[in-house]
PDB file of C-alpha atoms in Angstrom:
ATOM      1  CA  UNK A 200       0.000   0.000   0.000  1.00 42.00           C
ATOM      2  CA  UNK A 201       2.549   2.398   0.864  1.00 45.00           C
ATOM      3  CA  UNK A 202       4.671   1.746  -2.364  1.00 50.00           C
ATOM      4  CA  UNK A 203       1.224   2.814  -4.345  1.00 52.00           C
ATOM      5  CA  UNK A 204       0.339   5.451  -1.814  1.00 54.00           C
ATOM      6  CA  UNK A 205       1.359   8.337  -4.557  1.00 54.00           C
ATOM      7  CA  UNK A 206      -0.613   6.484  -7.153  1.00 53.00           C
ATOM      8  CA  UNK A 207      -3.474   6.011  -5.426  1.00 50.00           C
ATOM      9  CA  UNK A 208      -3.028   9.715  -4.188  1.00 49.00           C
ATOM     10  CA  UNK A 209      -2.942  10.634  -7.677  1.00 48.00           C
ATOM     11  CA  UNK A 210      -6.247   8.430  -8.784  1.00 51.00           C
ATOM     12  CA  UNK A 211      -8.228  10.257  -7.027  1.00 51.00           C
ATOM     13  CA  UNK A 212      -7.612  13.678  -7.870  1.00 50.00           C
ATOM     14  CA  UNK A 213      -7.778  12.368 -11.443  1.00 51.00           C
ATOM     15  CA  UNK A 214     -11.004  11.294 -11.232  1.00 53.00           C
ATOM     16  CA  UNK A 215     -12.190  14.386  -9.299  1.00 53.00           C
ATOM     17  CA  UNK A 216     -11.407  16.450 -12.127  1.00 54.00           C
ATOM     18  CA  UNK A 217     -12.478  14.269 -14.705  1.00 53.00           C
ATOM     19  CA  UNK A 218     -15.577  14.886 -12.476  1.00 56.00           C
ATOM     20  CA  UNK A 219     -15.394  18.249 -12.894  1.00 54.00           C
ATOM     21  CA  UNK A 220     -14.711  18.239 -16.237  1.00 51.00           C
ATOM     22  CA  UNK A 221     -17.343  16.226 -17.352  1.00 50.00           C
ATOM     23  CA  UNK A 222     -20.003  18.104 -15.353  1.00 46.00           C
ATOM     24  CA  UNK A 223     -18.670  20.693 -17.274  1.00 48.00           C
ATOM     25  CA  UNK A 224     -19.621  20.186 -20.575  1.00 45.00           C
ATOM     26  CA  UNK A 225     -22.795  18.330 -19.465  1.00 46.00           C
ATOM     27  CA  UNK A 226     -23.670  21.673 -18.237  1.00 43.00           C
ATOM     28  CA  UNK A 227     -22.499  23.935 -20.712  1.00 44.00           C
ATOM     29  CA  UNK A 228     -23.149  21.734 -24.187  1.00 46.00           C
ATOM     30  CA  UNK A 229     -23.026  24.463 -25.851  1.00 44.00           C
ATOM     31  CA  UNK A 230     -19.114  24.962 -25.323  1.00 48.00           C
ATOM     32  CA  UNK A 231     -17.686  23.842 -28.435  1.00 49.00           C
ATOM     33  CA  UNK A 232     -15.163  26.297 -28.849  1.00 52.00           C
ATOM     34  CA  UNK A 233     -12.853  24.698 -26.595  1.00 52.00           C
ATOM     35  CA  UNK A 234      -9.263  25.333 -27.482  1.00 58.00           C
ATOM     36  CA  UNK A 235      -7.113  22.247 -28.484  1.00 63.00           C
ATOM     37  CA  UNK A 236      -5.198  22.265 -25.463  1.00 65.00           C
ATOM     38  CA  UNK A 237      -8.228  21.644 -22.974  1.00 69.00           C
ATOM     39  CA  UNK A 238      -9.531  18.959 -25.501  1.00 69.00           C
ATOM     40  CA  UNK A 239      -6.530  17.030 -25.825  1.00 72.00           C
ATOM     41  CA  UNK A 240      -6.289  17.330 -21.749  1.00 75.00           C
ATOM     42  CA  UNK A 241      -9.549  16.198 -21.326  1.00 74.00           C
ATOM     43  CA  UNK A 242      -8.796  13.212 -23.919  1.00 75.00           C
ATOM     44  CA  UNK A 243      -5.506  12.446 -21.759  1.00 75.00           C
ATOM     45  CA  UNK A 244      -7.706  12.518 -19.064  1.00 76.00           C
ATOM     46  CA  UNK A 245      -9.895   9.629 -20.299  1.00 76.00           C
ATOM     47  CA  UNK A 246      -7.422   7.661 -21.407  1.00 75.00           C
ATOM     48  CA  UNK A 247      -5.613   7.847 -18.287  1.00 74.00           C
ATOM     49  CA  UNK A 248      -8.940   7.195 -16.153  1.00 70.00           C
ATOM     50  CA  UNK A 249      -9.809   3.921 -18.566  1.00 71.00           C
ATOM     51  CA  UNK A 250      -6.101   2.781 -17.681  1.00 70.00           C
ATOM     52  CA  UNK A 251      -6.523   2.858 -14.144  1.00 65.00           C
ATOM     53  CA  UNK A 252      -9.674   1.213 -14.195  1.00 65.00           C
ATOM     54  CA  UNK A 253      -8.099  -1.470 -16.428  1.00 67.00           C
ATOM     55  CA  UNK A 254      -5.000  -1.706 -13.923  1.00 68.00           C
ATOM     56  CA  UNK A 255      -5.176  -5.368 -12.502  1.00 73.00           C
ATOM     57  CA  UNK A 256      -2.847  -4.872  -9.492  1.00 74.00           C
ATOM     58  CA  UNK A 257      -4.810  -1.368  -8.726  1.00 73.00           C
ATOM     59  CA  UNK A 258      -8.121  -3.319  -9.078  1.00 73.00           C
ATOM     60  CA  UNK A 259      -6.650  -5.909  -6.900  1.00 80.00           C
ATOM     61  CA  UNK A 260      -5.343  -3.818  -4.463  1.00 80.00           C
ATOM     62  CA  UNK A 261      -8.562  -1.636  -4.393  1.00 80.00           C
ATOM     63  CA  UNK A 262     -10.437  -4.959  -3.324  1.00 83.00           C
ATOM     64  CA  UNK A 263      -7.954  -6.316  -0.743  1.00 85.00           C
ATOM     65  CA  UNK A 264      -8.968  -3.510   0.599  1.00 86.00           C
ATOM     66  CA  UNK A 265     -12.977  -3.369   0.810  1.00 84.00           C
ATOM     67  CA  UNK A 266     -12.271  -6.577   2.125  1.00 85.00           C
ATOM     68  CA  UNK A 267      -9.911  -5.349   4.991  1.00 86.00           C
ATOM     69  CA  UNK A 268     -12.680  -3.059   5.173  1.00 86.00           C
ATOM     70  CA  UNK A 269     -15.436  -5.104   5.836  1.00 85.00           C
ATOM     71  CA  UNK A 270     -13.310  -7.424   8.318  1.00 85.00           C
ATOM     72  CA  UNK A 271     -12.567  -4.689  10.125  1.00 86.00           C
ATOM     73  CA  UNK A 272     -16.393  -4.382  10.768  1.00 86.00           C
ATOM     74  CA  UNK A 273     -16.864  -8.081  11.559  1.00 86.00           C
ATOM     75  CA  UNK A 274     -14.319  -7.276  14.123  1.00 87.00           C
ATOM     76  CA  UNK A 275     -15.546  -4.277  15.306  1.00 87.00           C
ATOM     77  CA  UNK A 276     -18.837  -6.062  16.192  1.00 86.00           C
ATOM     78  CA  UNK A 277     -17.320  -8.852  17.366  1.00 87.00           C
ATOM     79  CA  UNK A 278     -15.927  -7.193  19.909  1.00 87.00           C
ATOM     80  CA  UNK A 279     -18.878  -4.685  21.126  1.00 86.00           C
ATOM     81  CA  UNK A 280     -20.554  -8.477  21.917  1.00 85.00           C
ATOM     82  CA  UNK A 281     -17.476  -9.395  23.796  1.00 86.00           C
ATOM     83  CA  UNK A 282     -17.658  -6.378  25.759  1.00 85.00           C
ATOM     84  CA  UNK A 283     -21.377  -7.263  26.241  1.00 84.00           C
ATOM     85  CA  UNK A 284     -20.925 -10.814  27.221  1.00 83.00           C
ATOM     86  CA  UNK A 285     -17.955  -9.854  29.381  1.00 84.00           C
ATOM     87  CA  UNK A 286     -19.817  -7.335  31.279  1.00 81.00           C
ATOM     88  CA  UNK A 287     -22.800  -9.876  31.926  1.00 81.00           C
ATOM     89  CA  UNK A 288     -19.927 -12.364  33.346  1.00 80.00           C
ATOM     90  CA  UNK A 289     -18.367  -9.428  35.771  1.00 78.00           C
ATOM     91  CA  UNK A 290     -22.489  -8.876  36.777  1.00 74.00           C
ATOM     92  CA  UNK A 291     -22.726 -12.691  37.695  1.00 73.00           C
ATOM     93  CA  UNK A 292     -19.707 -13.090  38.913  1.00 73.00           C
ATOM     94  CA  UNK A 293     -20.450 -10.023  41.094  1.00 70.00           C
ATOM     95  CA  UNK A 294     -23.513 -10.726  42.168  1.00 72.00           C
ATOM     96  CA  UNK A 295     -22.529 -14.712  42.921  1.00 71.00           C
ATOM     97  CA  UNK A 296     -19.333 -13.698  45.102  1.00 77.00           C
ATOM     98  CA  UNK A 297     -21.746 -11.059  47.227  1.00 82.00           C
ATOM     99  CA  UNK A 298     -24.549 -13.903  47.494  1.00 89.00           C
ATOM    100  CA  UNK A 299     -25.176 -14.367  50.871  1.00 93.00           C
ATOM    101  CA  UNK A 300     -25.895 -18.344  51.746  1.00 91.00           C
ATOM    102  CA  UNK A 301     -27.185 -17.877  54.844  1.00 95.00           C
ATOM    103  CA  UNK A 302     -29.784 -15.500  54.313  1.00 94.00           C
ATOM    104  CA  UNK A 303     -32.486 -15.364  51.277  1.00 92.00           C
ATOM    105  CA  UNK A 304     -33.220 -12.416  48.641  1.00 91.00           C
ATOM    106  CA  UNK A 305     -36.544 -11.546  50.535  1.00 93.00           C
ATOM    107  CA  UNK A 306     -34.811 -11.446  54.354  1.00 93.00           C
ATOM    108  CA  UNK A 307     -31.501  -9.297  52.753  1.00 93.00           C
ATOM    109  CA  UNK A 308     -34.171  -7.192  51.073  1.00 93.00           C
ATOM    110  CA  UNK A 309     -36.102  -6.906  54.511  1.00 93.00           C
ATOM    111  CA  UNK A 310     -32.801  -6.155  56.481  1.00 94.00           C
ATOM    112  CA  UNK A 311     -31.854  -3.536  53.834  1.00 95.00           C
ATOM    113  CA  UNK A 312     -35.118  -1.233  54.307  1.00 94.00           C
ATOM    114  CA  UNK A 313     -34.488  -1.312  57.826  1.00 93.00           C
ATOM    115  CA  UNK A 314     -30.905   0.056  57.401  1.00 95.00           C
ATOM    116  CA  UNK A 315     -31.862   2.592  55.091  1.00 95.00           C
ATOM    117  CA  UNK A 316     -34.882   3.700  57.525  1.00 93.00           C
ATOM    118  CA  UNK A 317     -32.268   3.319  60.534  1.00 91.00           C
ATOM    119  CA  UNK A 318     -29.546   5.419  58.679  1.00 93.00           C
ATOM    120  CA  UNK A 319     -32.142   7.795  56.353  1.00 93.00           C
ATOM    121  CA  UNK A 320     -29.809   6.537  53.534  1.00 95.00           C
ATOM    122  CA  UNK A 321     -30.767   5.293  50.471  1.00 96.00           C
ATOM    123  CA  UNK A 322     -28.276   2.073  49.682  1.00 95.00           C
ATOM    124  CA  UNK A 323     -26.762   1.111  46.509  1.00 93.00           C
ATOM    125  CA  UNK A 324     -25.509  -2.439  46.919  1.00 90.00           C
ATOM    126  CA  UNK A 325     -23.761  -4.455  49.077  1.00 92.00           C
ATOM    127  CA  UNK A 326     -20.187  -6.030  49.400  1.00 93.00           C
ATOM    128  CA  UNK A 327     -19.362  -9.407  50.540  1.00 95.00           C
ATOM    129  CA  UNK A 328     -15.898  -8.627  52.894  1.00 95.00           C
ATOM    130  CA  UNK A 329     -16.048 -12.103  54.520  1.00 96.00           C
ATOM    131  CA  UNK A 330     -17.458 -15.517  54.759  1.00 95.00           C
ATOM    132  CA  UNK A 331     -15.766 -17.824  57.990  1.00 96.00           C
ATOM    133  CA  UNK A 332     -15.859 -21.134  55.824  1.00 95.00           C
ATOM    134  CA  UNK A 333     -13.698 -19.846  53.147  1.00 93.00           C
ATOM    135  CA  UNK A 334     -11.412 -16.933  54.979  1.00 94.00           C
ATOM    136  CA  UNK A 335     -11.200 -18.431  58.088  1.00 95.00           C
ATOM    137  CA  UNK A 336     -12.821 -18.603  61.093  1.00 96.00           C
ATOM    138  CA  UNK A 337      -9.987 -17.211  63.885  1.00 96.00           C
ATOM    139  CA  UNK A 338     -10.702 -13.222  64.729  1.00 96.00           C
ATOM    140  CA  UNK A 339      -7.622 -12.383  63.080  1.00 96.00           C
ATOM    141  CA  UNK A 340      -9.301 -13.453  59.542  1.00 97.00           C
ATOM    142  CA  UNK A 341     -12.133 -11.407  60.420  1.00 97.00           C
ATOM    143  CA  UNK A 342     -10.103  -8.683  61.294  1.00 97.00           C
ATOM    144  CA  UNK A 343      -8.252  -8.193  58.180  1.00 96.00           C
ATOM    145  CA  UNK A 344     -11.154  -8.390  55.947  1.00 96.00           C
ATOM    146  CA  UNK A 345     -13.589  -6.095  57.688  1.00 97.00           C
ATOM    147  CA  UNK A 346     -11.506  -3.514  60.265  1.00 97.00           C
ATOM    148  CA  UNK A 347     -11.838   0.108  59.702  1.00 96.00           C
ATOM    149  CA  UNK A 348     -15.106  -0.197  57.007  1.00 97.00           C
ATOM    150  CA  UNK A 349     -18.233   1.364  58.529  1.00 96.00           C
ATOM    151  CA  UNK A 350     -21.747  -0.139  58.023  1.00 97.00           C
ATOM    152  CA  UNK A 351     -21.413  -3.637  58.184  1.00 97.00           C
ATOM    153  CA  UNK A 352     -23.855  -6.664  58.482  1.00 97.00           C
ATOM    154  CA  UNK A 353     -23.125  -9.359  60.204  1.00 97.00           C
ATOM    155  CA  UNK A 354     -25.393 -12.691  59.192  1.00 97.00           C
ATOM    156  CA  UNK A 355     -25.088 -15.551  61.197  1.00 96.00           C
ATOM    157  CA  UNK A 356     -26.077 -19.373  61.046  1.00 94.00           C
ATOM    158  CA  UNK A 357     -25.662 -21.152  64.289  1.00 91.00           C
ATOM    159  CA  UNK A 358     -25.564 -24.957  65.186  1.00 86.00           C
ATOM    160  CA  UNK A 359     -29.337 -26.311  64.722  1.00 81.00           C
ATOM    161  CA  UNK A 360     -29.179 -24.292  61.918  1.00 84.00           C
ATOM    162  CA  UNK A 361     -30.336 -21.140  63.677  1.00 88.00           C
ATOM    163  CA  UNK A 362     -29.827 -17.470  61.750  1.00 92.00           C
ATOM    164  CA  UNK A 363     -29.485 -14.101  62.914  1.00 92.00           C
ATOM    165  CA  UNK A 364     -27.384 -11.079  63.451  1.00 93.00           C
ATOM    166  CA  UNK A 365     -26.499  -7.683  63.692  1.00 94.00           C
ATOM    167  CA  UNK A 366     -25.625  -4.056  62.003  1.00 96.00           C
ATOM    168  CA  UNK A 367     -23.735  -1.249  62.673  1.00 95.00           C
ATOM    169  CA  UNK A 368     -22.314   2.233  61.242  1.00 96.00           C
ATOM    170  CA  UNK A 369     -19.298   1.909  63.423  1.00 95.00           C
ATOM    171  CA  UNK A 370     -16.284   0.158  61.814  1.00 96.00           C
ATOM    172  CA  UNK A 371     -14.588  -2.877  63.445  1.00 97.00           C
ATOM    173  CA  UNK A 372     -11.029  -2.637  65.040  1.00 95.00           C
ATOM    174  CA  UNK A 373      -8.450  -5.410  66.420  1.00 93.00           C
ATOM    175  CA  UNK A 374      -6.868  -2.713  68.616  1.00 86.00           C
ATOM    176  CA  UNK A 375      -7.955  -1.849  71.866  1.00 81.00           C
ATOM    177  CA  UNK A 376     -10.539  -3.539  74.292  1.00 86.00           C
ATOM    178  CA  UNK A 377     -13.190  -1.832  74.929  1.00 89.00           C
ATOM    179  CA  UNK A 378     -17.241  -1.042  74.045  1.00 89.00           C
ATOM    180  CA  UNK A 379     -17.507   1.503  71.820  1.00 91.00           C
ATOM    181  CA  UNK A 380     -20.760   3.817  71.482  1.00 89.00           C
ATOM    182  CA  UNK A 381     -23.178   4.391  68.871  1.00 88.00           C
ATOM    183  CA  UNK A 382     -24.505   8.002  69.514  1.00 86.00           C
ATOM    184  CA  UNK A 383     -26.920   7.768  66.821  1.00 87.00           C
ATOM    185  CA  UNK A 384     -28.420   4.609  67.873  1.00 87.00           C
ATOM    186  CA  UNK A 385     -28.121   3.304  64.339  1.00 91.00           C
ATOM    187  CA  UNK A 386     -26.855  -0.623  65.510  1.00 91.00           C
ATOM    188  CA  UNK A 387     -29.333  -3.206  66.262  1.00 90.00           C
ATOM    189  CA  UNK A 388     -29.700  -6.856  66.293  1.00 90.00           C
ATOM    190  CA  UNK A 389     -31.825  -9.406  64.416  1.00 90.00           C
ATOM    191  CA  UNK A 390     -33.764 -12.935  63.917  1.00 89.00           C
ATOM    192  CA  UNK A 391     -33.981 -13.928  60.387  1.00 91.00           C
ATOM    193  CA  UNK A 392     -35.940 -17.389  61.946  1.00 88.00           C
ATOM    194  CA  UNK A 393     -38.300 -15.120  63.900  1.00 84.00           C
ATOM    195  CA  UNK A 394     -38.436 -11.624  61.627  1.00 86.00           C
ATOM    196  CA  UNK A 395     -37.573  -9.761  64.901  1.00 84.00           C
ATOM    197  CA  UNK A 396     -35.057  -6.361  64.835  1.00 85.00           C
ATOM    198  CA  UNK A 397     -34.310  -4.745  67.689  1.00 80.00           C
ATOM    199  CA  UNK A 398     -32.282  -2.012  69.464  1.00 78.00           C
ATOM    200  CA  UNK A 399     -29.146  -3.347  71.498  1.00 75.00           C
ATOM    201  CA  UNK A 400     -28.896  -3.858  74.876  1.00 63.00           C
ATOM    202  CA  UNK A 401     -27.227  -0.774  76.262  1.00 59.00           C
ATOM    203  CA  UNK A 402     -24.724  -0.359  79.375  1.00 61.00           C
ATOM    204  CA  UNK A 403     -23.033   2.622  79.863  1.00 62.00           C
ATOM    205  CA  UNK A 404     -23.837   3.359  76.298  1.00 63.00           C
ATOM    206  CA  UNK A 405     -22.796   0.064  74.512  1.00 79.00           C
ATOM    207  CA  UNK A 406     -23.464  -0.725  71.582  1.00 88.00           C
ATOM    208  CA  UNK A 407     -20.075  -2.983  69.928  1.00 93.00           C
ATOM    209  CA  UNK A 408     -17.166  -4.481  71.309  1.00 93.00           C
ATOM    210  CA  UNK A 409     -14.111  -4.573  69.898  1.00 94.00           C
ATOM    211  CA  UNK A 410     -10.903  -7.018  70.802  1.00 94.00           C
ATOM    212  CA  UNK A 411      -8.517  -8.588  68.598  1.00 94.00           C
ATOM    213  CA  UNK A 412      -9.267 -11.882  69.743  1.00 95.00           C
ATOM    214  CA  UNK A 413     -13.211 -11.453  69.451  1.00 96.00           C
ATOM    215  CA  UNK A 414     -14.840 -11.353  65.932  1.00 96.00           C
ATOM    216  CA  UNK A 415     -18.518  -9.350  65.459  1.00 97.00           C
ATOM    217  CA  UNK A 416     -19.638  -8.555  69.371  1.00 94.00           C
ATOM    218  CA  UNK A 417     -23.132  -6.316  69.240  1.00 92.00           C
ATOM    219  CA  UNK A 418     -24.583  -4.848  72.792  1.00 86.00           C
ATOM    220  CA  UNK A 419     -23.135  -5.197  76.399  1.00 81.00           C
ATOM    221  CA  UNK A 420     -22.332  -8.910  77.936  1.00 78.00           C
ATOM    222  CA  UNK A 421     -23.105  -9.092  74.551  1.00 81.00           C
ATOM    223  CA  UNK A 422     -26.402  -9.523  72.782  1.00 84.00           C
ATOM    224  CA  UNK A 423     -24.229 -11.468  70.074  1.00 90.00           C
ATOM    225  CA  UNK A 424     -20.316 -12.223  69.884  1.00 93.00           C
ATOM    226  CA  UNK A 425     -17.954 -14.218  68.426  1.00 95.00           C
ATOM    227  CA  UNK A 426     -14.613 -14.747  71.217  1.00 94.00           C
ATOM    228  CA  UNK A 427     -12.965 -16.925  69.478  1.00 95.00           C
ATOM    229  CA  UNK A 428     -13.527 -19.729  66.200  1.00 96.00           C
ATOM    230  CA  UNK A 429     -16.960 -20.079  66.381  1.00 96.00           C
ATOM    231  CA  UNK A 430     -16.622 -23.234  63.905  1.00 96.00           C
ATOM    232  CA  UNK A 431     -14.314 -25.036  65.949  1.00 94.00           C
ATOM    233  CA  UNK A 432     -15.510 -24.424  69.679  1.00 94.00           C
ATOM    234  CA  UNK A 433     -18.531 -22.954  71.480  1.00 93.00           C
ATOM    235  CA  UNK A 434     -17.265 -19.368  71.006  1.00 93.00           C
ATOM    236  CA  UNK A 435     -20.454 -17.680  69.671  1.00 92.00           C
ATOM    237  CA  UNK A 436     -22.055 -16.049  72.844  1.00 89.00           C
ATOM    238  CA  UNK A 437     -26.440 -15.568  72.312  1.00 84.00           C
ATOM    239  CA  UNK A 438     -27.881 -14.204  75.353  1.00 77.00           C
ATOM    240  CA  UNK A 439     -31.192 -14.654  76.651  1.00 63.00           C
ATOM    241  CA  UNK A 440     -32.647 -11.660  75.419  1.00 55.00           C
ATOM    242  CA  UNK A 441     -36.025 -11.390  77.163  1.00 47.00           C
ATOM    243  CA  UNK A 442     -33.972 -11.320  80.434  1.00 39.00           C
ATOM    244  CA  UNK A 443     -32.109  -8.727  79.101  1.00 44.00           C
ATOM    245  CA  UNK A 444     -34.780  -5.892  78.097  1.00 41.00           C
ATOM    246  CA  UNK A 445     -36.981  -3.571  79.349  1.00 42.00           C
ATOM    247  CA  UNK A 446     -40.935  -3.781  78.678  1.00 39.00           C
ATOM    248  CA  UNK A 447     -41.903  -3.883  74.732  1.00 40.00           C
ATOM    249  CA  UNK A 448     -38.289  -4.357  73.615  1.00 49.00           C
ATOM    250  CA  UNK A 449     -37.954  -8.018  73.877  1.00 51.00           C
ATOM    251  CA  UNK A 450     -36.603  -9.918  71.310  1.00 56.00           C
ATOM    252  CA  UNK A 451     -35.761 -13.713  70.707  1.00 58.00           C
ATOM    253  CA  UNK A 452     -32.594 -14.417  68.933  1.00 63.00           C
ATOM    254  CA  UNK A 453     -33.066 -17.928  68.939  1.00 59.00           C
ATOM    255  CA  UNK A 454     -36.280 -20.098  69.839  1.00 56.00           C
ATOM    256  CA  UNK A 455     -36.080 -21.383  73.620  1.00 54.00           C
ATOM    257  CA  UNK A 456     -32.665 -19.801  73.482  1.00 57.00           C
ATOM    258  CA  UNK A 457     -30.897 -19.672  76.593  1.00 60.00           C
ATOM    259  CA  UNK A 458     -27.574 -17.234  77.297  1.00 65.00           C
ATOM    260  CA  UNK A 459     -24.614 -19.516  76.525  1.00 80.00           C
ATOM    261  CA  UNK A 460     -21.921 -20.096  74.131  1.00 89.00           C
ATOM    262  CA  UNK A 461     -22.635 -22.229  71.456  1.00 90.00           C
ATOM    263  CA  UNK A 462     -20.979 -23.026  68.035  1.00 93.00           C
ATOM    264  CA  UNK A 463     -21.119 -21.424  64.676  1.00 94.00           C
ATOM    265  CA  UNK A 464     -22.248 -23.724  61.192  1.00 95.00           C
ATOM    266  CA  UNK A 465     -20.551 -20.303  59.417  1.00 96.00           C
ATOM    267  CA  UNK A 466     -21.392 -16.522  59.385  1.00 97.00           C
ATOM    268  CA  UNK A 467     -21.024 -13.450  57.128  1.00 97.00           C
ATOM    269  CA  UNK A 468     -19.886  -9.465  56.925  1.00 97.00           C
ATOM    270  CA  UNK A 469     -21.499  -7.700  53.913  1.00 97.00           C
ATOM    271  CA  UNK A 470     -20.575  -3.590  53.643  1.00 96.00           C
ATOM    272  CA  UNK A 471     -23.252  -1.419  52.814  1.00 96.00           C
ATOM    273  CA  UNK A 472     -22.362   0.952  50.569  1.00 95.00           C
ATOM    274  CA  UNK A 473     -24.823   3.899  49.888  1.00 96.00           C
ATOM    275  CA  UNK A 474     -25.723   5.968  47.064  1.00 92.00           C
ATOM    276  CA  UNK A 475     -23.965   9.768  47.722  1.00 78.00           C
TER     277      UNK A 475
END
């Protein structure tokens, strides 16, 4: 192509002034005074216009190239449906890895209007930051997925298949040991098995615990904590929440529950992320 560039440079002005010309006399038929010179140029003209057209290698050239042209939209669409189907994967994929698989699409959506009427937030979506079968069960996997990210749900299936849990705007932390307050009394607790939410149980103002050797805690003695790995040992603490409240706050965490450690079959910690 490049060694023909010149010609093919050349062709084309050709046959925009054989254009011209032509239009020319079409217009103006009455013109038959040209001088010699401009007839035997426009004769050259033709001639040189019917030898390009005749040129084999031009003509050759001239369709390599539609073709390259029309590959080059095969391609082109080819790859806007790539981008399509690839998109679709990253949505699945997405949406499989933040599946929760202890809770279902009606209880998350349940759980979700409750945050958003807790927080006066509307939220966009939520991100899976840990799951105890597959990171991990000791605090210290907990703690490296999920310290120092606010709003986080905590979704939790106990032995006898029990399920329940907790939020809060506050962000976890391994340092330190100590309860840490939620002024705007956005935490509370939950029973997916019983569709109960309630406020924490408050000491002191209480509303999570954090320790580097304790997973999720929610409320004071607590409501619900992990103090250890829940999937190993009895380290998930459930207390006996109707002991615990005041008049028209009661809650049951589990059915028949009473406060003791028990183990964990796995749990959760989903951020909520919210639309600015």
């Amino acid at each position: 192509v490049k060694k023909l560039n010149d010609k093919i440079i050349l062709i084309l002005y050709i046959e925009v002034l054989l254009k011209q010309q032509e239009i020319e006399i079409e217009l103006f038929p009455v013109k038959k005074d040209m001088n010699s010179n401009i007839k035997e140029l426009y004769h050259e003209l033709i001639n040189i216009k019917k030898s390009i057209t005749d040129n084999e290698e031009l003509n050759k050239l001239k369709k390599e190239i539609n073709e390259l042209k029309n590959d080059n939209k095969v391609l082109i669409s080819i790859i806007e449906n790539q981008n399509n189907d690839i998109k679709i994967l990253k949505d699945s994929l997405f949406n499989l890895m933040n599946k929760s698989v202890i809770m279902g699409d009606d209880e998350k959506s349940a759980l979700l209007k409750e945050i958003e009427k807790k927080t006066n937030k509307k939220i966009k979506q939520l991100n899976k930051l840990y799951q105890a079968t597959i990171d991990g069960g000791k605090p210290i996997n907990f703690h490296n997925k999920c310290d120092n990210i606010p709003n986080t749900l905590v979704v939790i299936k106990s032995e006898e298949y029990k399920r329940f849990g907790g939020f809060t705007p506050i962000p976890w932390k391994a340092d330190g040991n100590n309860y840490i307050d939620d002024k705007e009394k956005k935490s509370f607790v939950f029973s997916l098995d019983t569709e109960e939410i309630g406020p924490l149980v408050e000491y002191n103002n209480t509303a999570v615990y954090h320790y580097k050797d304790y997973g999720p805690c929610f409320g004071y003695k607590p409501d619900i904590g992990i103090v250890g790995n829940p999937l190993i040992e009895k380290k998930l603490r459930i207390s006996h929440r109707k002991h615990e409240y005041k008049e028209n706050k009661n809650i049951q965490l589990i059915d028949n529950q009473e406060t003791g450690y028990i183990k964990a079959l796995d749990y959760e910690v989903f951020q909520v992320i919210f639309l600015n």
